[in-house]
Amino acid sequence: MLQYFYDRNAGATSTRGKKGCAVKISDVKRELKTKYGLKQQTIISNLTYLIDRRWVNKSEVQKTVNVAGGTIPSTVTWYEISALGIDKIEGGSEFEPKELYPGINLNASGMNVITLGDGNVVNTKFSELREHLDDLKVQITSSAALGDKQRLEVAADLESMKQQLEKESPDRTIVSRLWSAIERAAAVAGVVDAAQRVWPLISPLL
């Protein structure tokens, strides 16, 4: 979903409006439903998450509307990708990313993949899932409820999960096994909410 705001910003010809980088919630819902089949509940929950992470900015513009007998105040809310959101997509590292698959022409592989700022690869249809997995990894590995060994193991499981997202069709057996371990670790770490945000995106792969 962050990619949607990034693409809109990249192709914007104005600040707000139909071709603007900032967009109203009604347009967000319509376009995401048309392009990706996302339901309203999923859009709102993910948009809240993006705003909380400061990857998307929310701004309100006050105006007056003419009606019979005078005017009434009206507030229009706009959403646009932030500088942090752009860095999240492009990768804000001072170092050159490591090439994970030297000798392989990813563009000629026939798969719709993108190379992230850290050099990793993800199939575009799983990019939002990968973002949530990154966040889950940070929260789990920062938890004092887990020992160093447990944090290392779940971090390795999350990296293995993200490697599956490079494929057109991730291996269901592997994804299911990894997710079971990750879900248990999230419960122990006290970050069940973060795992629940991942669930709607990963459940179709199980």
Short mmCIF file of C-alpha atoms in Angstrom, two decimals:
data_model
loop_
_atom_site.label_atom_id
_atom_site.label_comp_id
_atom_site.label_asym_id
_atom_site.label_seq_id
_atom_site.Cartn_x
_atom_site.Cartn_y
_atom_site.Cartn_z
CA MET A 1 0.00 0.00 0.00
CA LEU A 2 2.95 2.32 0.63
CA GLN A 3 4.00 1.60 -2.97
CA TYR A 4 0.66 3.07 -4.11
CA PHE A 5 1.43 6.40 -2.41
CA TYR A 6 5.01 6.28 -3.72
CA ASP A 7 3.85 5.73 -7.31
CA ARG A 8 1.27 8.48 -6.99
CA ASN A 9 3.91 10.92 -5.76
CA ALA A 10 6.30 9.94 -8.55
CA GLY A 11 3.70 10.60 -11.24
CA ALA A 12 2.10 13.68 -9.67
CA THR A 13 1.66 16.85 -11.69
CA SER A 14 0.18 18.86 -8.82
CA THR A 15 0.15 18.98 -5.03
CA ARG A 16 -3.43 17.81 -4.52
CA GLY A 17 -6.30 16.50 -6.59
CA LYS A 18 -6.80 13.94 -9.33
CA LYS A 19 -3.15 14.06 -10.47
CA GLY A 20 -1.73 15.26 -7.17
CA CYS A 21 0.63 13.55 -4.76
CA ALA A 22 -1.89 14.14 -1.95
CA VAL A 23 -5.17 12.25 -2.25
CA LYS A 24 -8.50 12.08 -0.43
CA ILE A 25 -9.56 8.92 1.38
CA SER A 26 -12.45 8.34 -1.05
CA ASP A 27 -9.98 8.21 -3.94
CA VAL A 28 -7.59 5.98 -1.98
CA LYS A 29 -10.37 3.46 -1.32
CA ARG A 30 -11.61 3.51 -4.92
CA GLU A 31 -8.20 3.17 -6.56
CA LEU A 32 -6.90 0.47 -4.22
CA LYS A 33 -10.09 -1.53 -4.66
CA THR A 34 -9.88 -1.20 -8.45
CA LYS A 35 -6.16 -1.98 -8.75
CA TYR A 36 -5.65 -4.55 -6.00
CA GLY A 37 -9.09 -5.62 -4.84
CA LEU A 38 -8.46 -4.35 -1.30
CA LYS A 39 -11.45 -4.09 1.01
CA GLN A 40 -12.26 -0.90 2.92
CA GLN A 41 -11.41 -2.44 6.31
CA THR A 42 -7.99 -3.55 5.07
CA ILE A 43 -7.28 -0.14 3.55
CA ILE A 44 -8.17 1.76 6.73
CA SER A 45 -6.19 -0.53 9.05
CA ASN A 46 -3.11 -0.40 6.84
CA LEU A 47 -3.39 3.35 6.33
CA THR A 48 -3.50 3.80 10.11
CA TYR A 49 -0.36 1.71 10.36
CA LEU A 50 1.44 3.75 7.68
CA ILE A 51 0.51 7.00 9.43
CA ASP A 52 1.67 5.64 12.80
CA ARG A 53 5.03 4.76 11.23
CA ARG A 54 5.14 8.30 9.74
CA TRP A 55 5.49 6.83 6.24
CA VAL A 56 2.31 8.65 5.17
CA ASN A 57 1.37 12.21 6.14
CA LYS A 58 -2.19 13.23 6.97
CA SER A 59 -3.14 16.89 6.58
CA GLU A 60 -6.39 18.80 6.88
CA VAL A 61 -7.40 21.79 4.76
CA GLN A 62 -10.14 24.11 5.97
CA LYS A 63 -12.47 25.75 3.49
CA THR A 64 -15.93 27.24 3.31
CA VAL A 65 -18.81 25.91 1.27
CA ASN A 66 -21.54 28.16 -0.11
CA VAL A 67 -25.05 27.06 0.81
CA ALA A 68 -28.45 28.68 0.73
CA GLY A 69 -28.40 31.47 3.25
CA GLY A 70 -24.63 31.72 3.69
CA THR A 71 -21.57 29.54 4.08
CA ILE A 72 -20.53 26.62 6.28
CA PRO A 73 -17.02 25.47 7.23
CA SER A 74 -15.72 22.26 5.70
CA THR A 75 -12.61 20.18 6.32
CA VAL A 76 -10.92 18.07 3.63
CA THR A 77 -8.34 15.48 4.71
CA TRP A 78 -5.45 14.61 2.41
CA TYR A 79 -2.94 11.74 2.49
CA GLU A 80 0.49 11.63 0.86
CA ILE A 81 3.74 9.72 1.23
CA SER A 82 6.29 11.31 3.58
CA ALA A 83 10.05 11.64 3.17
CA LEU A 84 10.42 8.66 5.53
CA GLY A 85 8.05 6.68 3.32
CA ILE A 86 10.07 7.49 0.21
CA ASP A 87 13.27 6.43 2.00
CA LYS A 88 11.53 3.21 3.04
CA ILE A 89 10.81 2.38 -0.60
CA GLU A 90 14.08 3.58 -2.10
CA GLY A 91 16.38 2.65 0.76
CA GLY A 92 18.33 5.41 2.45
CA SER A 93 21.77 3.80 2.80
CA GLU A 94 25.09 5.49 2.14
CA PHE A 95 26.51 2.13 1.00
CA GLU A 96 25.92 0.38 -2.30
CA PRO A 97 23.49 -2.52 -1.86
CA LYS A 98 24.91 -6.00 -2.07
CA GLU A 99 23.93 -7.93 -5.19
CA LEU A 100 22.27 -11.08 -3.91
CA TYR A 101 21.92 -12.85 -7.25
CA PRO A 102 24.93 -12.01 -9.41
CA GLY A 103 24.67 -13.30 -12.95
CA ILE A 104 20.87 -13.51 -12.87
CA ASN A 105 18.93 -10.99 -14.94
CA LEU A 106 15.91 -10.43 -12.71
CA ASN A 107 14.18 -8.37 -15.40
CA ALA A 108 14.38 -11.34 -17.76
CA SER A 109 13.15 -13.84 -15.15
CA GLY A 110 9.53 -13.30 -16.12
CA MET A 111 8.61 -12.42 -12.53
CA ASN A 112 7.35 -9.03 -11.40
CA VAL A 113 9.99 -8.28 -8.75
CA ILE A 114 11.57 -5.17 -7.30
CA THR A 115 15.00 -4.72 -5.75
CA LEU A 116 14.83 -2.92 -2.42
CA GLY A 117 17.27 -0.36 -1.08
CA ASP A 118 19.09 -3.00 0.99
CA GLY A 119 19.69 -5.12 -2.11
CA ASN A 120 16.99 -7.66 -1.27
CA VAL A 121 14.39 -8.75 -3.79
CA VAL A 122 10.64 -9.14 -3.34
CA ASN A 123 7.81 -10.07 -5.66
CA THR A 124 5.74 -6.90 -6.04
CA LYS A 125 2.50 -8.58 -4.95
CA PHE A 126 4.13 -9.38 -1.58
CA SER A 127 5.80 -6.00 -0.97
CA GLU A 128 3.26 -4.92 1.66
CA LEU A 129 3.62 -8.26 3.48
CA ARG A 130 7.37 -7.83 3.54
CA GLU A 131 7.03 -4.38 5.13
CA HIS A 132 4.93 -5.87 7.92
CA LEU A 133 7.43 -8.68 8.42
CA ASP A 134 10.22 -6.11 8.74
CA ASP A 135 8.26 -4.30 11.43
CA LEU A 136 7.45 -7.56 13.23
CA LYS A 137 11.12 -8.49 13.22
CA VAL A 138 12.08 -5.19 14.87
CA GLN A 139 9.44 -5.59 17.56
CA ILE A 140 10.21 -9.22 18.36
CA THR A 141 13.99 -8.83 18.43
CA SER A 142 13.62 -5.74 20.66
CA SER A 143 11.58 -7.61 23.26
CA ALA A 144 13.21 -8.28 26.61
CA ALA A 145 10.87 -11.26 27.05
CA LEU A 146 13.02 -13.33 24.69
CA GLY A 147 16.59 -14.47 25.21
CA ASP A 148 19.33 -13.82 22.67
CA LYS A 149 19.07 -17.35 21.27
CA GLN A 150 15.30 -17.05 20.76
CA ARG A 151 15.62 -13.65 19.12
CA LEU A 152 18.29 -14.95 16.78
CA GLU A 153 16.17 -17.94 15.80
CA VAL A 154 13.04 -15.93 15.09
CA ALA A 155 15.06 -13.33 13.16
CA ALA A 156 16.43 -16.16 11.00
CA ASP A 157 12.89 -17.50 10.49
CA LEU A 158 11.68 -14.06 9.40
CA GLU A 159 14.55 -13.72 6.93
CA SER A 160 13.71 -17.18 5.53
CA MET A 161 10.10 -16.09 5.20
CA LYS A 162 11.13 -12.99 3.25
CA GLN A 163 13.21 -15.16 0.92
CA GLN A 164 10.04 -17.08 0.08
CA LEU A 165 8.46 -13.78 -0.97
CA GLU A 166 10.96 -13.52 -3.81
CA LYS A 167 9.15 -16.38 -5.53
CA GLU A 168 6.08 -16.17 -7.70
CA SER A 169 4.52 -18.97 -5.60
CA PRO A 170 6.02 -19.33 -2.10
CA ASP A 171 6.25 -22.88 -0.74
CA ARG A 172 3.17 -23.31 1.48
CA THR A 173 4.79 -25.98 3.64
CA ILE A 174 7.80 -23.80 4.41
CA VAL A 175 5.72 -20.65 4.94
CA SER A 176 3.34 -22.50 7.29
CA ARG A 177 6.19 -23.98 9.35
CA LEU A 178 7.98 -20.64 9.62
CA TRP A 179 4.84 -18.70 10.48
CA SER A 180 3.93 -21.11 13.30
CA ALA A 181 7.30 -20.49 14.94
CA ILE A 182 7.12 -16.72 14.35
CA GLU A 183 3.59 -16.52 15.76
CA ARG A 184 4.63 -18.35 18.94
CA ALA A 185 7.61 -16.02 19.36
CA ALA A 186 5.40 -12.97 18.88
CA ALA A 187 3.07 -14.19 21.65
CA VAL A 188 5.97 -14.70 24.06
CA ALA A 189 7.45 -11.32 23.11
CA GLY A 190 4.12 -9.60 23.78
CA VAL A 191 3.71 -8.23 20.25
CA VAL A 192 0.59 -10.13 19.22
CA ASP A 193 -0.87 -6.97 17.65
CA ALA A 194 2.03 -6.75 15.18
CA ALA A 195 1.55 -10.41 14.25
CA GLN A 196 -2.17 -9.84 13.75
CA ARG A 197 -1.41 -7.09 11.23
CA VAL A 198 0.59 -9.64 9.24
CA TRP A 199 -2.12 -12.33 9.35
CA PRO A 200 -4.51 -10.98 6.67
CA LEU A 201 -1.60 -10.76 4.23
CA ILE A 202 0.08 -14.07 4.98
CA SER A 203 -2.98 -16.27 5.49
CA PRO A 204 -3.54 -16.77 1.71
CA LEU A 205 -0.04 -18.31 1.52
CA LEU A 206 -0.67 -20.92 4.23
#
